[in-house]
Amino acid sequence: MDLQKYRQPDLINHVIDDIKKHTASVKFMEVCGTHTMAIGKWGIRKLLPKKIKLISGPGCPVCVTPSSVIDELSKLKKVTIATFGDLLRVPGSSGTLEKARALGLRVEVVYSPMEALELAKQVETIFVGIGFETTIPGIAHTIKIAKQQNVSNFSVLPACKLVPPALEALIAGEETKIDGFLLPGHVSVIIGSAAYNFIPQKYGIGGVVTGFEPLDIIVGIKKLLENLDQPQIINEYERVVTKDGNKNAQAVMFEVFAVQDALWRGLGWIPNSGLSIREEYAQFDALKKYGLRITDIPENPQCRCGDVLQGKIIPPSCTLFDKVCNPQNPVGPCMVSSEGSCAAYYKYER
Amino acid sequence: MKDKVITLGHGSGAGLTRQLIHDVFDSQFHLPALDDAVHINDRIVTTTDAYVVQPLFFPGGDIGKLSVTGTLNDLSMSGSKPAFLLASFIIEEGFLIEDLRKIVASMQKAAAEAGVKIIGGDTKVVEKNKCDGIFITTSGVGFIEPEIDLSAKNIREGDKILVNGTLGDHTIAIINARQKLGLEPPPKSDCADLYEIVQILLRSGKLRFTRDATRGGVATILNEIYEETGLGIIIEESKVPVKDSTSAVCGLLGLDPLYMANEGKLLAFINDADDKLIHQLQEHHLGEEASIIGEVTLAVKGVYLRTAIGSLRPLLMLTSDPLPRIC
């Protein structure tokens, strides 16, 4: 795909000129961490009029993974922990997996759950199942293959999350006044744009599904402005997202997993926003296999990651930002994840 | 330093590595310089480097070729002519002698092509699982003309910043081979001896400073230069050469070619670089995609990237290895 056509300065400036014609002061939330990084990386905030505020949402799977997941994994001495790279530096209550690995914990970075399954054919392996709808079907598929191949050394710690229930909790909480959402492109490939229809119907707020190129994001903002009076869900990422999403992926997801309440770091328990492994696949459930428990552990009270994730503040408003908390010494998960809002502000917008 | 144990991040070549060198090594050794190669006197330059890559064999090279070209490049960047190498091997019990033969032959080929002699070394064998197949350390000696002085203190406002080709190729080749990503055609490492490229730059009479962009990538070097000289730098994203295939994988994994390791790319600071010099580089097979990517300027404090859409944003030094993201 030729991405250059989504990066043309002339085109982008043309859309920015249109945006500048709108007079409303608005607050839009980009739900997805990849959008947050793209906004920083492309310097988009600086191109927009000051009356348009972009705030980050809870869409970084690493940021919302409870510290108890790190703590529980750190106790596993005789099993190899297979994880995506960006979980390595997320602090639990007593350190990171990266530092625990230096002290002897067996941790392997993998690029896919199938790689973890291959590892399990050699050593007892637990795959850390974090992520949103984008990654869940791949994890579900791997569990199915593990069952077909009868790989007894393999299990998954189910800490996956669902985006729409989190958005609903955020809107219903009414603490963050949001005028529109930039909706996540990758997640929407799986769930489809129609999955967000409840937002305008129930709450009168619009949303635009967009991709991650600068033109995608800027056109998304323009569409949100144009539709403030008639809020709706618009799919501006039609090159990969359909109305109903990927039905096969959804089917495999719900064949292996069942919906349940989930604990989000910084946000607390959100109804119907997580997944548990169904009874038919219980032999691959690491929670049962190793007796692990995901619990709500009090965080550092000065860390405002929870408020950042809910869009109540922007990262520089946290008193720890760039003083005590930086990528070398992250206090909260938003500073450590490559998709985290604080990391994006630190890296691109100080 | 705050950390109590070594983590992989301390070997990243980025901020944590610098902190480790400063706090642990330099505080005891009081090193004369923290450059990749050091002067013994005004005629002799030396360097040493350890190689621990996995997999050992990858498209475009192997640990043997890498262990020779990497050390030769450290010498070449000083402006010296590499002459001799020493090589030490730490080999794991059970390692195939046939593979060792291949690695050693690859080293000899790379050294011979550079007109360099491998004159000695050492061999140790450790128990199974005590090292990852094979580790190689090479040390090199080169000779330099006394009048050549390529150091960061020579850099001036207005100098142009140049790279000799596409960035990130080595890292992507290694990730693809290690993780079996199945990219077709498999991306090749850019592993190469850069002596001739440095010589072209030297002959122009305009070269102020050059360094090969290995661990930490171009962005780390630029930040080191800023810290050392206090001179601001602006890089033009649209001028940075990156293969489309590399760019696509980086997009997928959340990696940035400006922070990724290269094994056949250098960054050069040139006084008044012109089209003629770029043309000379482009005539060499290791400089076909040479490009001026930015400029030293007092207009900014720090290292900045002008994005392809025209905005200006800081290009910071990373503290540790960039990690592939989840989605």
XYZ file of C-alpha atoms in Angstrom:
677
model
C 0.000 0.000 0.000
C 1.341 3.421 -0.910
C 1.146 5.293 2.350
C 2.732 8.419 0.890
C -0.648 9.589 -0.362
C -1.747 9.872 3.278
C 1.287 11.984 4.140
C 1.131 14.752 1.554
C 1.694 18.141 3.249
C -0.447 20.027 0.681
C -3.437 17.790 1.212
C -3.017 17.866 4.968
C -2.753 21.656 5.040
C -5.889 21.874 2.921
C -7.834 19.842 5.497
C -6.300 21.864 8.346
C -7.596 25.028 6.641
C -11.090 23.505 6.655
C -10.717 22.615 10.326
C -9.737 26.214 11.147
C -13.082 27.423 9.768
C -14.895 25.765 12.688
C -15.301 27.953 15.727
C -16.381 25.421 18.359
C -14.129 24.659 21.314
C -14.075 20.890 21.530
C -12.429 17.982 23.302
C -11.928 14.850 21.214
C -10.583 11.604 22.590
C -8.335 9.296 20.612
C -9.200 5.948 22.149
C -6.251 4.009 20.802
C -2.624 4.173 21.950
C -1.380 3.846 18.396
C -3.339 6.999 17.536
C -1.775 8.755 20.534
C 1.682 7.846 19.281
C 0.847 8.838 15.704
C -0.479 12.243 16.857
C 2.804 12.834 18.713
C 5.037 11.367 16.043
C 3.550 13.480 13.267
C 3.324 16.616 15.385
C -0.418 16.855 14.658
C -1.346 18.688 17.870
C 0.831 21.617 16.797
C -0.972 21.872 13.467
C -4.424 22.176 15.040
C -6.116 25.330 16.368
C -5.831 25.603 20.173
C -9.572 25.291 20.637
C -9.389 21.668 19.535
C -8.109 19.550 22.414
C -7.026 15.992 21.743
C -7.000 13.774 24.817
C -5.872 10.194 25.132
C -8.167 7.360 26.094
C -7.782 3.918 27.634
C -6.686 2.241 24.414
C -3.231 1.019 25.351
C -3.505 -2.642 26.385
C -0.235 -2.547 28.273
C -1.247 0.538 30.268
C -4.478 -1.008 31.481
C -2.985 -4.335 32.521
C -3.262 -4.533 36.336
C -0.018 -4.579 38.306
C -1.181 -7.810 39.946
C -0.623 -9.524 36.568
C 3.075 -8.577 36.769
C 3.219 -9.559 40.443
C 1.610 -12.948 39.848
C 3.884 -13.699 36.884
C 6.936 -12.751 38.917
C 6.163 -15.609 41.323
C 6.377 -18.277 38.620
C 9.829 -19.760 39.014
C 9.562 -23.012 37.072
C 7.733 -21.925 33.964
C 8.791 -19.835 30.973
C 6.750 -16.641 30.618
C 6.193 -15.698 26.972
C 5.104 -12.108 26.464
C 4.897 -9.332 23.918
C 7.869 -6.990 24.335
C 6.128 -3.906 25.608
C 4.953 -5.616 28.825
C 8.573 -6.162 29.912
C 9.090 -2.741 31.472
C 5.645 -2.234 33.003
C 6.057 -1.880 36.761
C 4.219 -4.240 39.085
C 4.124 -3.447 42.769
C 7.702 -4.638 43.222
C 9.439 -4.268 39.862
C 9.257 -5.207 36.196
C 9.489 -8.501 34.350
C 12.684 -7.201 32.728
C 14.396 -6.799 36.092
C 12.928 -10.070 37.384
C 14.403 -11.754 34.304
C 17.832 -10.366 35.173
C 17.427 -12.055 38.568
C 16.503 -15.422 37.082
C 12.815 -15.339 36.094
C 12.388 -17.136 32.770
C 10.930 -14.580 30.358
C 10.923 -14.799 26.568
C 9.745 -12.010 24.245
C 7.535 -13.363 21.467
C 5.956 -11.672 18.468
C 2.879 -13.905 18.310
C 1.001 -16.359 20.538
C 1.839 -19.145 18.053
C 5.516 -18.548 18.812
C 4.706 -19.124 22.485
C 2.964 -22.375 21.570
C 6.081 -23.543 19.716
C 8.131 -22.672 22.785
C 5.744 -24.775 24.900
C 6.683 -27.829 22.872
C 10.143 -27.544 24.480
C 9.460 -26.046 27.925
C 6.448 -25.390 30.149
C 5.212 -22.012 28.889
C 2.634 -19.476 29.982
C 1.600 -16.864 27.429
C 0.532 -13.493 28.828
C -2.738 -12.865 27.023
C -3.089 -9.116 27.020
C -4.588 -6.979 24.289
C -7.843 -5.810 22.790
C -10.017 -7.256 20.037
C -7.103 -6.902 17.608
C -5.006 -9.565 19.299
C -7.679 -11.704 20.994
C -8.626 -13.805 17.911
C -4.980 -14.782 17.440
C -4.750 -15.853 21.076
C -8.027 -17.799 20.795
C -6.827 -19.499 17.625
C -3.591 -20.520 19.376
C -5.528 -22.065 22.270
C -7.598 -24.046 19.753
C -4.438 -25.311 18.042
C -2.934 -26.201 21.427
C -6.011 -28.335 22.129
C -5.921 -29.977 18.700
C -2.226 -30.764 19.112
C -2.679 -31.705 22.767
C 0.163 -29.463 23.962
C -0.070 -29.916 27.717
C 2.849 -27.556 28.470
C 0.963 -24.485 27.245
C -1.362 -22.098 29.047
C -2.605 -18.525 28.693
C -3.091 -15.911 31.384
C -6.342 -14.323 30.177
C -6.053 -10.564 30.725
C -7.600 -9.427 27.421
C -9.974 -6.482 27.309
C -12.905 -5.328 25.175
C -12.982 -1.719 23.998
C -16.719 -0.837 23.624
C -17.652 -1.601 27.272
C -14.718 0.521 28.460
C -15.871 3.414 26.274
C -19.370 3.086 27.658
C -18.068 3.110 31.238
C -16.010 6.183 30.426
C -18.937 8.090 28.903
C -21.410 6.978 31.558
C -18.942 8.072 34.257
C -19.589 11.644 33.073
C -16.346 12.876 34.594
C -14.798 13.416 31.207
C -16.795 15.595 28.864
C -15.974 14.328 25.403
C -17.332 15.868 22.206
C -16.264 13.060 19.907
C -14.118 9.964 19.562
C -11.370 8.999 17.147
C -12.103 5.284 17.177
C -9.377 2.644 16.939
C -8.565 1.331 13.468
C -7.028 -2.018 14.400
C -9.758 -2.975 16.880
C -12.412 -1.954 14.367
C -11.044 -4.337 11.742
C -12.298 -7.121 14.023
C -15.467 -5.664 15.572
C -16.635 -3.423 12.694
C -17.723 0.218 12.809
C -21.304 -0.658 13.770
C -20.074 -1.863 17.172
C -19.899 1.798 18.267
C -23.419 2.793 17.221
C -24.496 2.829 20.864
C -22.335 5.937 21.427
C -24.430 8.385 19.332
C -27.689 6.499 19.942
C -27.420 6.339 23.721
C -25.135 9.248 24.554
C -25.410 11.683 21.636
C -21.680 11.705 20.906
C -20.136 11.072 17.486
C -17.157 8.972 16.507
C -14.958 8.419 13.480
C -13.073 5.182 12.815
C -9.726 6.217 11.366
C -6.389 4.814 10.314
C -3.003 5.885 11.631
C -1.559 8.059 8.882
C -1.609 11.844 9.437
C -4.245 12.436 6.763
C -6.447 9.707 8.314
C -6.314 11.397 11.705
C -6.803 14.934 10.438
C -9.750 13.962 8.227
C -11.196 12.149 11.266
C -11.027 15.379 13.270
C -12.625 17.329 10.433
C -15.509 14.829 10.226
C -16.069 15.021 13.974
C -16.313 18.811 13.720
C -18.681 18.661 10.767
C -21.016 16.273 12.563
C -21.141 17.833 16.017
C -24.845 18.654 15.533
C -25.761 15.227 14.159
C -23.567 12.779 16.054
C -23.018 9.483 14.255
C -20.373 6.807 13.702
C -18.443 7.409 10.477
C -16.031 4.908 8.992
C -13.093 6.837 7.506
C -10.932 3.714 7.381
C -12.888 1.822 4.744
C -9.710 0.493 3.192
C -9.542 -2.053 6.022
C -12.611 -1.673 8.265
C -16.123 -2.878 7.379
C -19.440 -2.208 9.088
C -19.683 -5.652 10.661
C -16.000 -6.509 11.061
C -14.352 -9.880 10.688
C -16.990 -12.493 11.512
C -14.535 -15.395 11.485
C -12.296 -13.649 13.987
C -15.284 -12.853 16.197
C -16.418 -16.485 16.035
C -13.068 -17.923 17.127
C -12.856 -15.311 19.890
C -16.154 -16.297 21.444
C -15.663 -19.995 20.880
C -12.687 -19.928 23.249
C -13.514 -16.978 25.499
C -16.604 -15.883 27.447
C -17.359 -12.274 28.409
C -16.860 -11.325 32.034
C -16.085 -8.258 34.151
C -12.461 -7.109 34.014
C -10.053 -5.088 36.104
C -8.439 -2.168 34.199
C -5.375 -0.569 35.706
C -6.265 2.986 36.653
C -9.958 2.484 35.877
C -11.061 -0.323 38.186
C -13.561 -3.061 37.431
C -15.615 -2.524 34.266
C -18.646 -4.744 33.611
C -18.458 -7.124 30.631
C -15.139 -5.699 29.469
C -12.949 -8.788 29.813
C -12.726 -12.400 28.825
C -12.330 -15.711 30.602
C -11.324 -18.994 29.008
C -14.351 -21.246 28.507
C -14.648 -24.542 30.379
C -13.946 -26.560 27.210
C -10.459 -25.038 27.132
C -9.899 -24.873 30.905
C -6.707 -26.953 30.674
C -5.073 -23.914 28.994
C -6.220 -21.416 31.620
C -3.124 -20.293 33.536
C -5.271 -18.786 36.298
C -6.543 -22.273 37.109
C -3.359 -24.155 36.275
C -1.153 -22.066 38.591
C -3.772 -20.682 40.996
C -3.097 -17.055 39.941
C -5.354 -14.167 40.999
C -5.824 -10.800 39.336
C -6.603 -8.353 42.125
C -6.856 -4.614 42.584
C -3.572 -3.531 44.185
C -3.333 0.092 45.356
C -1.087 2.114 43.030
C 1.311 4.906 43.956
C -1.170 7.618 45.028
C 0.839 10.343 43.272
C 0.728 8.522 39.924
C -2.096 9.976 37.802
C -2.099 7.319 35.071
C -5.718 6.522 35.931
C -6.740 10.120 35.289
C -4.695 10.190 32.074
C -6.417 7.025 30.840
C -9.817 8.581 31.492
C -8.857 11.796 29.723
C -9.274 13.848 32.904
C -5.776 15.287 32.639
C -3.002 15.410 30.079
C 0.318 13.831 31.136
C 2.228 17.069 31.905
C -0.443 17.861 34.515
C 0.789 14.946 36.635
C 3.256 16.202 39.255
C 5.541 13.197 38.649
C 5.793 13.748 34.879
C 9.358 14.406 33.689
C 10.479 14.851 37.300
C 10.291 11.524 39.084
C 8.626 9.662 36.221
C 10.393 9.220 32.882
C 10.981 6.294 30.503
C 14.096 5.330 32.450
C 12.203 5.330 35.722
C 8.519 4.882 34.913
C 6.226 5.151 37.916
C 3.054 4.270 36.045
C 2.319 2.195 32.965
C 1.455 5.153 30.709
C 5.115 6.173 30.783
C 6.508 2.742 30.016
C 4.386 1.411 27.197
C 5.422 2.326 23.676
C 1.737 3.176 23.171
C 1.320 5.054 26.445
C 0.121 8.667 26.582
C 2.817 9.777 29.022
C 5.538 8.125 26.923
C 4.143 9.859 23.825
C 4.141 13.267 25.539
C 7.614 12.667 26.958
C 8.999 11.557 23.629
C 7.323 14.010 21.297
C 5.714 16.924 23.099
C 7.835 18.231 25.952
C 23.633 4.320 39.326
C 20.166 3.325 40.507
C 19.991 -0.182 39.014
C 21.286 -3.069 41.098
C 21.601 -5.664 38.348
C 22.409 -5.633 34.650
C 19.379 -5.875 32.368
C 19.335 -6.327 28.609
C 18.698 -2.590 28.339
C 22.257 -1.940 29.548
C 23.469 -3.465 26.288
C 21.152 -1.484 24.028
C 23.688 1.146 22.985
C 21.240 3.820 24.162
C 21.030 5.860 27.367
C 21.382 2.955 29.806
C 24.579 1.776 28.086
C 26.062 5.251 28.285
C 25.140 5.472 31.951
C 26.767 2.089 32.643
C 29.971 3.039 30.831
C 30.122 6.357 32.631
C 29.252 5.123 36.136
C 31.044 1.776 36.200
C 33.809 1.610 33.606
C 34.975 5.164 33.109
C 34.827 5.931 36.821
C 37.585 3.326 37.324
C 39.435 3.268 34.012
C 39.419 7.051 33.406
C 39.371 6.400 29.685
C 41.063 8.958 27.427
C 38.062 8.963 25.094
C 34.720 7.196 24.772
C 34.953 6.888 20.989
C 34.548 3.544 19.227
C 38.262 3.608 18.305
C 41.095 5.143 20.337
C 44.495 6.540 19.415
C 47.534 4.813 20.897
C 49.644 7.586 19.377
C 49.346 9.886 16.350
C 49.890 6.950 13.950
C 48.167 3.948 15.544
C 44.478 3.451 16.317
C 42.917 0.480 18.092
C 39.471 -0.833 18.941
C 37.674 -3.894 20.299
C 34.123 -5.190 20.049
C 32.126 -8.275 21.074
C 29.508 -9.971 18.862
C 26.562 -11.974 20.224
C 24.007 -12.021 17.404
C 21.201 -14.591 17.016
C 20.683 -16.268 14.631
C 24.340 -16.855 13.817
C 23.609 -17.047 10.080
C 21.226 -14.525 8.496
C 20.555 -13.116 5.008
C 23.382 -10.763 4.151
C 25.878 -12.109 6.653
C 26.739 -14.174 9.706
C 28.383 -13.599 13.079
C 31.810 -14.114 11.490
C 31.437 -11.464 8.795
C 29.823 -9.128 11.333
C 32.675 -9.567 13.811
C 35.179 -8.510 11.163
C 33.327 -5.702 9.380
C 32.055 -4.234 12.664
C 35.541 -3.830 14.077
C 36.993 -2.676 10.754
C 34.284 -0.021 10.585
C 35.143 1.276 14.048
C 38.719 1.740 12.819
C 37.677 3.244 9.480
C 35.462 5.839 11.172
C 38.549 7.313 12.814
C 40.026 7.841 9.349
C 42.596 5.092 9.829
C 43.470 2.230 7.470
C 42.652 -1.091 9.216
C 45.623 -3.460 9.192
C 45.413 -6.251 11.789
C 42.761 -8.137 13.718
C 42.769 -10.453 16.740
C 39.799 -12.734 17.332
C 38.617 -14.490 20.511
C 35.987 -17.207 20.531
C 33.779 -18.388 23.382
C 32.118 -21.561 22.123
C 29.366 -23.600 23.737
C 29.887 -27.292 24.282
C 28.039 -29.161 21.496
C 28.545 -26.456 18.857
C 28.948 -27.936 15.366
C 32.514 -27.800 14.093
C 31.087 -27.465 10.580
C 29.328 -24.243 11.631
C 32.528 -22.996 13.253
C 34.388 -23.654 9.983
C 31.770 -21.627 8.081
C 32.049 -18.727 10.523
C 35.846 -18.699 10.443
C 35.897 -18.903 6.620
C 33.479 -15.973 6.512
C 35.790 -13.985 8.803
C 38.819 -14.726 6.639
C 36.927 -13.747 3.472
C 35.816 -10.418 4.963
C 39.301 -9.677 6.294
C 40.995 -10.602 3.010
C 38.592 -8.409 1.013
C 39.585 -5.529 3.256
C 43.291 -6.311 2.930
C 43.468 -6.988 6.663
C 45.319 -9.846 8.388
C 43.899 -11.838 11.286
C 47.059 -12.408 13.296
C 45.970 -14.134 16.494
C 43.245 -14.842 19.009
C 41.987 -17.120 21.726
C 39.546 -20.008 22.101
C 37.497 -20.979 25.145
C 34.839 -23.666 25.350
C 32.142 -23.358 28.015
C 29.612 -25.904 29.275
C 26.318 -26.461 27.486
C 23.864 -23.597 28.151
C 26.622 -21.323 29.447
C 26.622 -19.267 26.247
C 24.392 -18.963 23.219
C 26.287 -21.025 20.621
C 29.242 -18.786 20.010
C 30.417 -15.336 21.062
C 33.231 -13.615 19.167
C 35.377 -10.697 20.238
C 37.580 -8.978 17.685
C 40.188 -6.322 18.308
C 41.738 -4.286 15.538
C 44.700 -2.082 14.809
C 44.795 0.564 12.110
C 47.264 3.193 10.917
C 46.341 6.827 10.529
C 47.913 9.853 8.896
C 48.797 12.341 11.658
C 46.924 15.187 9.984
C 43.601 13.335 10.038
C 41.374 14.438 12.904
C 37.772 13.236 12.784
C 36.221 14.177 16.079
C 32.938 15.685 17.146
C 34.612 18.888 18.309
C 35.210 19.755 14.622
C 31.482 19.981 13.878
C 30.218 23.491 13.079
C 26.889 25.205 12.502
C 25.793 24.725 8.902
C 27.439 21.320 8.502
C 25.365 18.908 6.482
C 24.545 15.458 7.856
C 24.729 12.556 5.466
C 23.983 8.818 5.500
C 25.259 6.410 2.844
C 22.011 4.483 2.413
C 18.794 2.995 3.793
C 18.404 2.652 7.568
C 17.217 -0.276 9.676
C 17.987 -3.084 7.220
C 20.179 -5.100 9.595
C 17.648 -4.999 12.428
C 14.765 -6.047 10.194
C 16.835 -8.895 8.684
C 17.655 -10.168 12.173
C 14.071 -9.828 13.476
C 12.730 -11.648 10.403
C 15.270 -14.464 10.729
C 15.007 -14.762 14.508
C 11.249 -14.585 14.793
C 10.563 -16.466 11.554
C 8.251 -13.681 10.362
C 8.365 -15.190 6.874
C 8.895 -11.942 4.954
C 9.439 -12.573 1.235
C 11.938 -11.893 -0.137
C 13.770 -12.154 3.195
C 15.289 -8.763 4.069
C 19.102 -8.728 3.964
C 21.447 -7.271 6.523
C 23.524 -4.351 5.265
C 26.624 -5.812 6.997
C 29.572 -4.296 5.054
C 33.057 -2.789 5.309
C 32.724 1.001 4.995
C 36.407 1.874 4.555
C 36.046 2.974 0.928
C 33.053 5.198 1.743
C 35.041 6.967 4.460
C 37.912 7.406 2.030
C 35.631 9.074 -0.546
C 34.471 11.464 2.173
C 38.024 12.108 3.365
C 39.255 12.839 -0.158
C 36.590 15.549 -0.470
C 38.450 17.441 2.268
C 35.091 18.311 3.822
C 34.601 15.503 6.345
C 34.411 16.744 9.951
C 33.220 13.618 11.764
C 31.766 10.209 10.991
C 30.444 7.240 12.922
C 28.840 3.962 11.909
C 25.223 3.846 13.027
C 25.135 0.533 14.921
C 23.223 -0.090 18.164
C 21.019 2.850 19.052
C 20.897 3.926 15.419
C 21.189 7.379 13.900
C 19.055 9.106 16.552
C 21.335 8.011 19.397
C 24.463 9.267 17.622
C 22.835 12.609 16.849
C 21.898 13.036 20.504
C 25.432 12.155 21.580
C 26.716 14.814 19.194
C 24.314 17.380 20.633
C 25.379 16.523 24.200
C 29.041 16.813 23.255
C 28.913 19.961 21.124
C 25.757 21.788 22.231
C 24.950 22.340 18.556
C 21.341 21.800 17.482
C 20.401 19.389 14.733
C 17.376 19.172 12.431
C 16.752 16.015 10.403
C 14.340 15.989 7.448
C 12.172 12.860 7.617
C 11.436 13.001 3.897
C 15.188 12.756 3.135
C 15.883 9.771 5.396
C 16.307 6.742 3.129
C 14.296 3.723 4.337
C 13.275 0.733 2.229
C 9.504 0.369 1.810
C 9.678 -3.168 3.224
C 11.556 -1.931 6.309
C 9.087 0.894 6.749
C 6.145 -1.526 6.584
C 7.574 -3.882 9.228
C 8.470 -0.930 11.451
C 4.894 0.314 11.188
C 3.630 -3.124 12.198
C 5.915 -3.519 15.198
C 5.997 0.105 16.343
C 9.733 0.445 15.680
C 11.523 3.490 14.281
C 14.334 3.057 11.691
C 16.097 6.079 13.173
C 16.704 4.097 16.375
C 17.525 0.750 14.777
C 20.944 -0.856 14.397
C 22.723 -0.842 11.039
C 25.919 -2.693 10.159
C 26.813 -0.993 6.887
C 25.673 2.589 7.358
C 27.534 5.633 8.537
C 26.513 9.096 9.555
C 28.861 11.841 8.373
C 29.077 15.545 9.212
C 30.252 17.412 6.142
C 31.378 20.974 5.713
C 29.470 22.302 2.714
C 28.352 18.997 1.170
C 27.478 19.372 -2.500
C 25.891 17.343 -5.282
C 29.311 16.296 -6.571
C 30.154 14.516 -3.326
C 26.752 12.815 -3.164
C 27.219 11.748 -6.785
C 30.639 10.259 -5.964
C 29.125 8.299 -3.098
C 26.224 7.122 -5.238
C 28.667 5.654 -7.737
C 29.929 3.282 -5.018
C 27.769 0.194 -4.422
C 27.589 0.971 -0.681
C 26.481 4.537 -1.290
C 23.852 4.201 -4.015
C 21.162 5.703 -1.787
C 23.370 8.241 -0.042
C 21.386 11.234 1.101
C 21.831 14.491 3.003
C 19.320 14.043 5.804
C 19.808 17.172 7.845
C 21.877 20.059 9.100
C 23.608 21.391 12.187
C 21.864 24.568 13.285
C 21.686 27.015 16.166
C 17.974 27.507 15.460
C 17.098 24.664 17.861
C 18.454 23.343 21.119
C 18.538 19.572 20.825
C 17.868 17.105 18.032
C 14.677 17.638 16.039
C 12.903 15.866 13.210
C 10.959 17.790 10.593
C 8.224 15.266 9.845
C 7.141 14.434 6.337
C 4.079 16.638 6.878
C 6.174 19.633 7.914
C 5.865 19.726 11.716
C 8.916 19.823 13.963
C 9.282 17.406 16.871
C 12.100 16.357 19.194
C 14.100 13.252 18.379
C 15.160 12.077 21.818
C 17.774 9.610 22.899
C 16.111 6.379 23.962
C 17.033 5.019 27.357
C 16.943 1.401 26.285
C 16.129 -0.962 23.423
C 12.913 -0.067 21.620
C 10.442 -2.869 22.305
C 8.063 -4.245 19.683
C 4.537 -3.328 20.596
C 1.505 -5.488 21.069
C -0.877 -4.012 18.493
